Coordinates of C-alpha atoms and ligand atoms in Angstrom, one line a residue:
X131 CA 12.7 75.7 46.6
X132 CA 8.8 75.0 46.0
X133 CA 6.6 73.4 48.6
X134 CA 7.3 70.1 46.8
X135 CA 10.5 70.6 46.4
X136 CA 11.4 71.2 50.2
X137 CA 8.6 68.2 51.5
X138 CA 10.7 65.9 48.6
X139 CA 12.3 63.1 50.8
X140 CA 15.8 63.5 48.5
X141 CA 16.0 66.4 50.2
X142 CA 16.3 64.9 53.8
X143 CA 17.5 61.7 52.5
X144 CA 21.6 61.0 53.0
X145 CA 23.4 59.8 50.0
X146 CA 23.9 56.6 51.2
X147 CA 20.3 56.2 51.6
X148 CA 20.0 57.9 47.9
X149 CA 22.7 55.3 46.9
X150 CA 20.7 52.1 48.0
X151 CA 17.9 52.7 46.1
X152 CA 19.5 54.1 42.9
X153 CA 18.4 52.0 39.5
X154 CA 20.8 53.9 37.5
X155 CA 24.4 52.6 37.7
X156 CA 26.0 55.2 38.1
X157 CA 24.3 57.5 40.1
X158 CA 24.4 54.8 42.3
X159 CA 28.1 54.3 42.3
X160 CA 28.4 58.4 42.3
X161 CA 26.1 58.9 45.8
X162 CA 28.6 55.9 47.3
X163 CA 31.8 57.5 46.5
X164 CA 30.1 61.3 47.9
X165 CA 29.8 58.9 51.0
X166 CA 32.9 57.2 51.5
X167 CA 34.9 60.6 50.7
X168 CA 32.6 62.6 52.0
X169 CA 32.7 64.8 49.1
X170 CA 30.1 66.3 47.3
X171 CA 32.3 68.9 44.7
X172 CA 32.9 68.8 41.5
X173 CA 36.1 70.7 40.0
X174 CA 35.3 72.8 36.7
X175 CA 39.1 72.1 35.4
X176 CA 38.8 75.2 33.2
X177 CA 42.7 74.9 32.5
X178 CA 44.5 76.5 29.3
X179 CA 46.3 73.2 28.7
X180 CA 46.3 69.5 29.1
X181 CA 50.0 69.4 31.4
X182 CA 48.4 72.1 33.8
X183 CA 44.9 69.7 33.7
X184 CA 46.7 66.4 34.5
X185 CA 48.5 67.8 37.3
X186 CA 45.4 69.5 38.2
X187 CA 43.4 66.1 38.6
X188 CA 46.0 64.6 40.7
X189 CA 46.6 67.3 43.1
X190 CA 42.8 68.1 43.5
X191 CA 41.6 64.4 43.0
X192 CA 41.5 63.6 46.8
X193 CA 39.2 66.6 47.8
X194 CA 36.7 65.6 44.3
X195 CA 33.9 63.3 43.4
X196 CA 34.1 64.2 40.0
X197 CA 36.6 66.9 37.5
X198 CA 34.8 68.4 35.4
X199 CA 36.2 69.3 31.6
X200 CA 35.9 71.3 28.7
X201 CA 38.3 69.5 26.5
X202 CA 37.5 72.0 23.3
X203 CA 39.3 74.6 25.4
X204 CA 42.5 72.3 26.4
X205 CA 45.5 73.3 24.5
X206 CA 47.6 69.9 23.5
X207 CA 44.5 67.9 24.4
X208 CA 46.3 64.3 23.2
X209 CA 43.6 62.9 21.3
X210 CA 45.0 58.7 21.5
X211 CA 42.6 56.6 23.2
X212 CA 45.3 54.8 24.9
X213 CA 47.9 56.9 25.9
X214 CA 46.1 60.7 25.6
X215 CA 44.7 63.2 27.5
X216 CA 41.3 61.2 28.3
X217 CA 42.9 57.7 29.1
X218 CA 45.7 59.7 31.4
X219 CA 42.8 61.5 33.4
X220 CA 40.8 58.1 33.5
X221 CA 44.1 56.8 35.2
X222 CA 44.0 60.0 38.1
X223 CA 40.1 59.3 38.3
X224 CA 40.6 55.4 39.2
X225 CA 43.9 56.4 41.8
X226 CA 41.9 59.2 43.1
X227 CA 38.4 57.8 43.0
X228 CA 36.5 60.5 40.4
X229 CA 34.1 60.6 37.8
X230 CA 35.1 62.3 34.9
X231 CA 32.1 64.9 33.2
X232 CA 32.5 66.3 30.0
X233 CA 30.6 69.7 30.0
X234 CA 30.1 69.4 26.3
X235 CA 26.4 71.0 26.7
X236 CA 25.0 68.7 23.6
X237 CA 22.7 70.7 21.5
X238 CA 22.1 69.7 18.2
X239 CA 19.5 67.0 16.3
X240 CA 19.6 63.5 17.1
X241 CA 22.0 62.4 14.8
X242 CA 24.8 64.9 15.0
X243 CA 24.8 64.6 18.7
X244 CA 25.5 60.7 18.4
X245 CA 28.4 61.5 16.6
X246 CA 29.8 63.9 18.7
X247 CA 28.8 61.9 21.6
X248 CA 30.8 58.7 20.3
X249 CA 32.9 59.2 17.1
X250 CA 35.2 62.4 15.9
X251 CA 38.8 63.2 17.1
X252 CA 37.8 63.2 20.8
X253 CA 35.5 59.9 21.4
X254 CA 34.1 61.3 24.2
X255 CA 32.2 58.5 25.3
X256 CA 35.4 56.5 25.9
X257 CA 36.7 58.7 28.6
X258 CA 33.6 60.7 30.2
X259 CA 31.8 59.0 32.5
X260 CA 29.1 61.8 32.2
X261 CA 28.3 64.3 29.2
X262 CA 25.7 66.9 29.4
X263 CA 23.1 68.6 27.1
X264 CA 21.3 72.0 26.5
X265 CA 17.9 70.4 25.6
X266 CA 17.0 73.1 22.9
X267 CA 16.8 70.8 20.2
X268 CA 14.3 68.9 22.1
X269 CA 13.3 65.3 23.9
X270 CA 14.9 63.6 21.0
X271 CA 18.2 64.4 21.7
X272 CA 18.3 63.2 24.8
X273 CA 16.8 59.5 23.3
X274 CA 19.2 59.8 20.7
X275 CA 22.6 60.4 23.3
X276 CA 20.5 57.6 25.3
X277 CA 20.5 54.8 22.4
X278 CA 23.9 55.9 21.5
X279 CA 25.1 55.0 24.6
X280 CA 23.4 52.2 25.2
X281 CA 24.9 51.3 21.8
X282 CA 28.3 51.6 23.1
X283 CA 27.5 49.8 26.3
X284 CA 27.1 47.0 24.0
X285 CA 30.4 46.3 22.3
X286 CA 32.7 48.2 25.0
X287 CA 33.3 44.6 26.7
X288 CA 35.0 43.1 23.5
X289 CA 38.2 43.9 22.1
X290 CA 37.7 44.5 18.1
X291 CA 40.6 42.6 16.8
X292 CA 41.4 43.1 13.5
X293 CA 43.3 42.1 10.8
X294 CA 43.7 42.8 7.3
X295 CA 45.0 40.7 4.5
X296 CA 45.9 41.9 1.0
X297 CA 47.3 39.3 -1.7
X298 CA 48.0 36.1 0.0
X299 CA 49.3 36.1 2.4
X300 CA 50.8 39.5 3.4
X301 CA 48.9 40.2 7.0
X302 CA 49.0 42.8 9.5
X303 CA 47.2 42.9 12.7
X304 CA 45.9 45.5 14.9
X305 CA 42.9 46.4 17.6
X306 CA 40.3 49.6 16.5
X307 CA 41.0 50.8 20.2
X308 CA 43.1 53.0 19.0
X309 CA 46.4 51.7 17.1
X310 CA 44.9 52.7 14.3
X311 CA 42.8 56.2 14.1
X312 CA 41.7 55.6 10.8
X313 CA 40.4 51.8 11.0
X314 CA 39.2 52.7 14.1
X315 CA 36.3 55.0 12.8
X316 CA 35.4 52.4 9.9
X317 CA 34.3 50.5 12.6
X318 CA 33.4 53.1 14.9
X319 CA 31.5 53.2 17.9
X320 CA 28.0 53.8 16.5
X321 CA 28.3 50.1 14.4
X322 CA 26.8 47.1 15.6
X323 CA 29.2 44.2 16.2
X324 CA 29.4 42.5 12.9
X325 CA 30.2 39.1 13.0
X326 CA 33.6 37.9 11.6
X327 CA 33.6 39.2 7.6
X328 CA 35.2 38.7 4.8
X329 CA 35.5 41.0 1.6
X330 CA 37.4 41.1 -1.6
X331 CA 37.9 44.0 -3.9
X332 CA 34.4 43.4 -5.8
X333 CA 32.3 43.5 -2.7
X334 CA 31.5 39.9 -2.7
X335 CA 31.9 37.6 0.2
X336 CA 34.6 34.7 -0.3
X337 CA 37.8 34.0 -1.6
X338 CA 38.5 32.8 -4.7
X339 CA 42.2 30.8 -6.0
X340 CA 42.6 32.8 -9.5
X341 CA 42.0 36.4 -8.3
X342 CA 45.4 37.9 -7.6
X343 CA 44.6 40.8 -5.7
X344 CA 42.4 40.0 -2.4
X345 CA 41.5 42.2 0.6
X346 CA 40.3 40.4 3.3
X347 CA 39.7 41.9 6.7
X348 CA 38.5 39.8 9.3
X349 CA 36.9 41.5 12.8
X350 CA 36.9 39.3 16.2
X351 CA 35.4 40.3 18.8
X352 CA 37.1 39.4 22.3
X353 CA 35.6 39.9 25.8
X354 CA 37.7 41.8 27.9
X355 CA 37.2 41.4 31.6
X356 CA 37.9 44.5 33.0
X357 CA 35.7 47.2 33.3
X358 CA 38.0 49.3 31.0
X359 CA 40.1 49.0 27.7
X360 CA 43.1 46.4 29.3
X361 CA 46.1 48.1 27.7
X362 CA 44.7 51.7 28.5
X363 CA 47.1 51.9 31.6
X364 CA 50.4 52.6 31.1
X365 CA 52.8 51.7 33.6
X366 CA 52.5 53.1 37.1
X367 CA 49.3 54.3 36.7
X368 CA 47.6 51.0 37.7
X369 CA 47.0 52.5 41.4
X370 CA 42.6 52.2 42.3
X371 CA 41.1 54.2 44.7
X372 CA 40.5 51.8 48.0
X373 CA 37.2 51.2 49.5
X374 CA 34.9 51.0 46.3
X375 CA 35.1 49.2 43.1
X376 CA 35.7 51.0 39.8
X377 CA 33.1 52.5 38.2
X378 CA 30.3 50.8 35.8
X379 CA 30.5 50.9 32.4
X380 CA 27.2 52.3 32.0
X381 CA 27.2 56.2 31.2
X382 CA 25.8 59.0 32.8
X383 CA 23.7 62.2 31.4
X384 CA 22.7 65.7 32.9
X385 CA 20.3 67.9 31.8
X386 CA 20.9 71.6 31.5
X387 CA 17.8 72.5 33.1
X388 CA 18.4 75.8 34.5
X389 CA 21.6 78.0 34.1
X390 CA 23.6 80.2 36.5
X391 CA 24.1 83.5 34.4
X392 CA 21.9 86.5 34.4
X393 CA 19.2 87.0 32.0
X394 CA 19.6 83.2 31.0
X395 CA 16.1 81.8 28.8
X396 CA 15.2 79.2 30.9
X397 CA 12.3 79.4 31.9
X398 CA 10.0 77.8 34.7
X399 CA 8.2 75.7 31.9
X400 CA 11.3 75.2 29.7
X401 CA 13.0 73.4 33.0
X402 CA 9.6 71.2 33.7
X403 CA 10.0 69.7 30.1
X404 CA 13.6 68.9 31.1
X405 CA 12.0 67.4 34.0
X406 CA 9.8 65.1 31.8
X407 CA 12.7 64.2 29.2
X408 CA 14.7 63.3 32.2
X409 CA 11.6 60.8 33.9
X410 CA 11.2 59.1 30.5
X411 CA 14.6 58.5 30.0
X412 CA 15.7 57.7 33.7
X413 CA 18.2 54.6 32.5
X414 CA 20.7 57.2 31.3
X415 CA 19.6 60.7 32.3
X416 CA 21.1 60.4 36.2
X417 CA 20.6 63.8 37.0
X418 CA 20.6 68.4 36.7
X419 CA 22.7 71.1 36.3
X420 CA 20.7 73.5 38.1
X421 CA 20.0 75.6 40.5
X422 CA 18.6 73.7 43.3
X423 CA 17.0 70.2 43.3
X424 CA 14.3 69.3 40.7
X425 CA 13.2 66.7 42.6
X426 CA 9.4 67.3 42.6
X427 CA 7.5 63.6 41.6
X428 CA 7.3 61.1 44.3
X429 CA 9.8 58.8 42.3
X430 CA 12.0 61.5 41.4
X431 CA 16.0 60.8 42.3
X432 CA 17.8 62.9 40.1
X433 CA 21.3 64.4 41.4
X434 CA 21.4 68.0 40.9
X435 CA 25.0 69.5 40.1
X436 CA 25.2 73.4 40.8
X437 CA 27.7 75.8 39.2
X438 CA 28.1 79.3 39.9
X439 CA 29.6 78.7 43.1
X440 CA 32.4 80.7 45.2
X441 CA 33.3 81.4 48.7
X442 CA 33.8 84.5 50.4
X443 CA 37.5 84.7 51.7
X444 CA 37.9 83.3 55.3
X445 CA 36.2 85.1 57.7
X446 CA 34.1 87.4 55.2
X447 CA 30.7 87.8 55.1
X448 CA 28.6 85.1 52.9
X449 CA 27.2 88.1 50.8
X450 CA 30.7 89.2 49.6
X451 CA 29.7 87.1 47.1
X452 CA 28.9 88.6 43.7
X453 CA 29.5 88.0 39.8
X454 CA 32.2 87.6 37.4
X455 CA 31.5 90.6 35.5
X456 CA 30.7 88.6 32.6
X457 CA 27.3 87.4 33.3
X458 CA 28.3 84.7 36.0
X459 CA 26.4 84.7 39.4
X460 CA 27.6 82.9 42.2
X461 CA 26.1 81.8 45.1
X462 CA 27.7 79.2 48.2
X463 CA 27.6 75.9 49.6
X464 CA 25.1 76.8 51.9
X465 CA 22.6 78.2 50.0
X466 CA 22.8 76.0 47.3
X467 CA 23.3 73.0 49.1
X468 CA 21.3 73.9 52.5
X469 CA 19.0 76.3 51.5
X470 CA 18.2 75.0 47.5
X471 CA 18.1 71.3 47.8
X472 CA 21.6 70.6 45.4
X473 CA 23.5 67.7 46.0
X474 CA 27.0 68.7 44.2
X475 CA 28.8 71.8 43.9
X476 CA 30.4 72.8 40.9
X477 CA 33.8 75.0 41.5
X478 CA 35.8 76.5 39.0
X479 CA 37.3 79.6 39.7
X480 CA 36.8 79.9 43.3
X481 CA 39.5 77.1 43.3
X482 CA 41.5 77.7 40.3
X483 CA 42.5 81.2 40.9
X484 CA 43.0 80.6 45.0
X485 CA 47.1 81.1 46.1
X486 CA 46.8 77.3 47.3
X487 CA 44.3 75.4 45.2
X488 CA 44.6 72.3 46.7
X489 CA 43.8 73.8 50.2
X490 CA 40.9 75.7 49.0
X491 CA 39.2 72.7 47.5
X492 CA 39.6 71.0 51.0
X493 CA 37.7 74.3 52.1
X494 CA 34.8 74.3 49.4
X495 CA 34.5 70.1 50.4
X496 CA 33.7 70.6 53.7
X497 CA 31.9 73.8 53.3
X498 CA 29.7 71.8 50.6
X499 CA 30.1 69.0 53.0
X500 CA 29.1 70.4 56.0
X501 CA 25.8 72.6 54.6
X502 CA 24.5 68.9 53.2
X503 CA 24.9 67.4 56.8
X504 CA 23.0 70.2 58.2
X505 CA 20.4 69.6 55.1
X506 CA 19.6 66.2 56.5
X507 CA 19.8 66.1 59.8
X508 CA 23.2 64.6 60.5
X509 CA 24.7 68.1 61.8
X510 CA 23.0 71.4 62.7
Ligands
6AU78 O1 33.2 78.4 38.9 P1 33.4 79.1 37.5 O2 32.5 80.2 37.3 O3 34.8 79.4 37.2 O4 33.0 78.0 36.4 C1 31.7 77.4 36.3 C2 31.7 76.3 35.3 C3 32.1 76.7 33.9 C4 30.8 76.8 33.1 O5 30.9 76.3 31.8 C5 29.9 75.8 33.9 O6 30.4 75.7 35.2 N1 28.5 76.2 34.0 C6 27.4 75.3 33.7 C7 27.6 73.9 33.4 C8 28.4 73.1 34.3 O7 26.9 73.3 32.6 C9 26.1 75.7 33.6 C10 25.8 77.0 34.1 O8 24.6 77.4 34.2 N2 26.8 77.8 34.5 C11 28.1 77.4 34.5 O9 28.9 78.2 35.0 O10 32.9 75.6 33.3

């Protein structure tokens, strides 16, 4: 850590402090639920397939404050927005109190990242709370991820009922949450909420008595209470994590700002423009994947999020610790946490690969835990 890095007062600050000034939504409701569970990990569910992830997220999902996918490299990843692989792991994340990040590392133009970001097979936006992005392409990107969210923010309140009339009066009726892949992208999540329409086969509004053949499709758009889609939640899965309310809508982004494999390109000045994309868009950028805090400008609260994390085995020296022989470096809790300034360690491996997972991520959670009480001043 620089001088002005160690002096910044994030770094002495508890979470709950952090949490009580947050503006941002959901960093707020993310330094909360580190202090209720007292829990600052993150699980990298780096899992072959989407049975083995599901299982994953409910046996880990008490020791986590947020699992952590890559759902390009989930085998049988259920794409449905109701009953697939994103809605089930939104179920785990309410009964187990987690916020789910999509590690999709963003890095295109402005445009094609909207689109991955809200539209395609996957919808990401539905089901990540948090997405992240390489910032190669530039500021842009991150404005463009930004608007699309806020974009989405927008509309995710109301139901888009919608039905569709052809001749008189055949009529069928569905919602584009997800009944209906097709319709669904036609009105997509990067359109603005039309008002109630009416077309007929030459494009005109209206209806007239002597045409035979009419298409009329008529969008309403109901509020919907709930802070999430109503008949998401199949039965059973209804259980919410006591103590704290469910998360906000509002969406979450991290900046890849410095990486955790050797020889990586980022640079000192390639991570202060991240710095400066993340201050001027600080309604939707809530935070880092790096390597310590970035925290340098006396309004700075950003959450940093640190892979490249593993424990020695019990007992073991700290320095045990090396690489993964393919470019990964890994450092622990206590030097990331204690020594660099991060707020939440990012565990993949280290837990993944242990004889009993479950029991090792109660190790890395205190570990983590304990080197962020010592950080500020709660525990030496
Ligand atoms: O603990 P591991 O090494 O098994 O897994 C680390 C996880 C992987 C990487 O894709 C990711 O963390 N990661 C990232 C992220 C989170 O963006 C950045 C980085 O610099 N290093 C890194 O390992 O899922």
């Amino acid at each position: 850590m620089c001088a002005s890095q160690a002096r910044h007062p994030t770094v002495k600050a508890t979470f709950a402090q952090r949490a009580a000034k947050a503006t941002h939504p959901l960093a707020n409701y993310l330094l909360r639920l580190m202090d209720l569970k007292q829990s600052n990990l993150c699980l990298s569910a780096d899992v072959p397939n989407a049975r083995e992830l599901l299982s994953l997220a409910d046996a880990i999902g008490p020791s986590i404050v947020i699992f952590k996918t890559h759902y390009d490299l989930v085998a049988g990843w259920d794409y449905h927005p109701k009953t697939g692989t994103g809605a089930r792991l939104g179920a785990l994340a309410r009964k187990h109190g987690f916020l789910i990040f999509e590690d999709r590392k963003f890095g295109d133009i402005g445009h094609t990242v909207q689109l991955q970001y809200t539209a395609g097979t996957a919808r990401i936006i539905d089901w990540a709370h948090i997405v992240n992005i390489n910032m190669i392409p530039g500021k842009p990107a991150v404005k463009a991820l930004a608007d699309a969210a806020k974009h989405w923010r927008s509309r995710v309140n109301y139901e888009v009922n919608t039905s569709v009339t052809v001749g008189t009066p055949v009529s069928d009726s569905f919602n584009d949450n997800g009944d209906d892949d097709e319709e669904a992208d036609k009105v997509g999540a990067m359109h603005p909420l039309p008002p109630p329409t009416q077309h007929n086969e030459t494009g005109t509004t209206g209806r007239k008595g002597s045409i035979v053949s009419i298409t009329t499709l008529t969008q309403s758009f109901e509020p919907v209470d709930s802070p999430r889609f109503p008949n998401a939640i199949a039965e059973g899965e209804e259980l919410v994590y006591p103590g704290i309310e469910e998360p906000p809508w509002e969406r979450g982004l991290l900046i890849l700002a410095q990486m955790s494999s050797a020889g990586n390109y980022m640079t000192p000045e390639y991570t202060r423009a991240c710095q400066e994309a993340a201050r001027e868009n600080k309604d939707f950028v809530m935070g880092f994947i790096a390597q310590g805090t970035l925290n340098t400008e006396p309004d700075d609260d950003f959450i940093s999020m640190t892979p490249g994390v593993q424990l020695p085995p019990e007992g073991a020296e700290e320095d045990a610790v090396m690489g993964d022989g393919l470019g990964q470096q890994y450092n622990t809790p206590s030097k990331l946490v204690g020594d660099a300034g991060s707020d939440i360690i990012i565990v993949g491996r280290g837990i993944l690969k242990a004889g009993a997972p479950r029991a090792e991520a109660e190790r890395y959670r205190r570990r983590a835990w304990k080197a962020y009480l010592a950080r500020t001043g709660q525990r030496t």
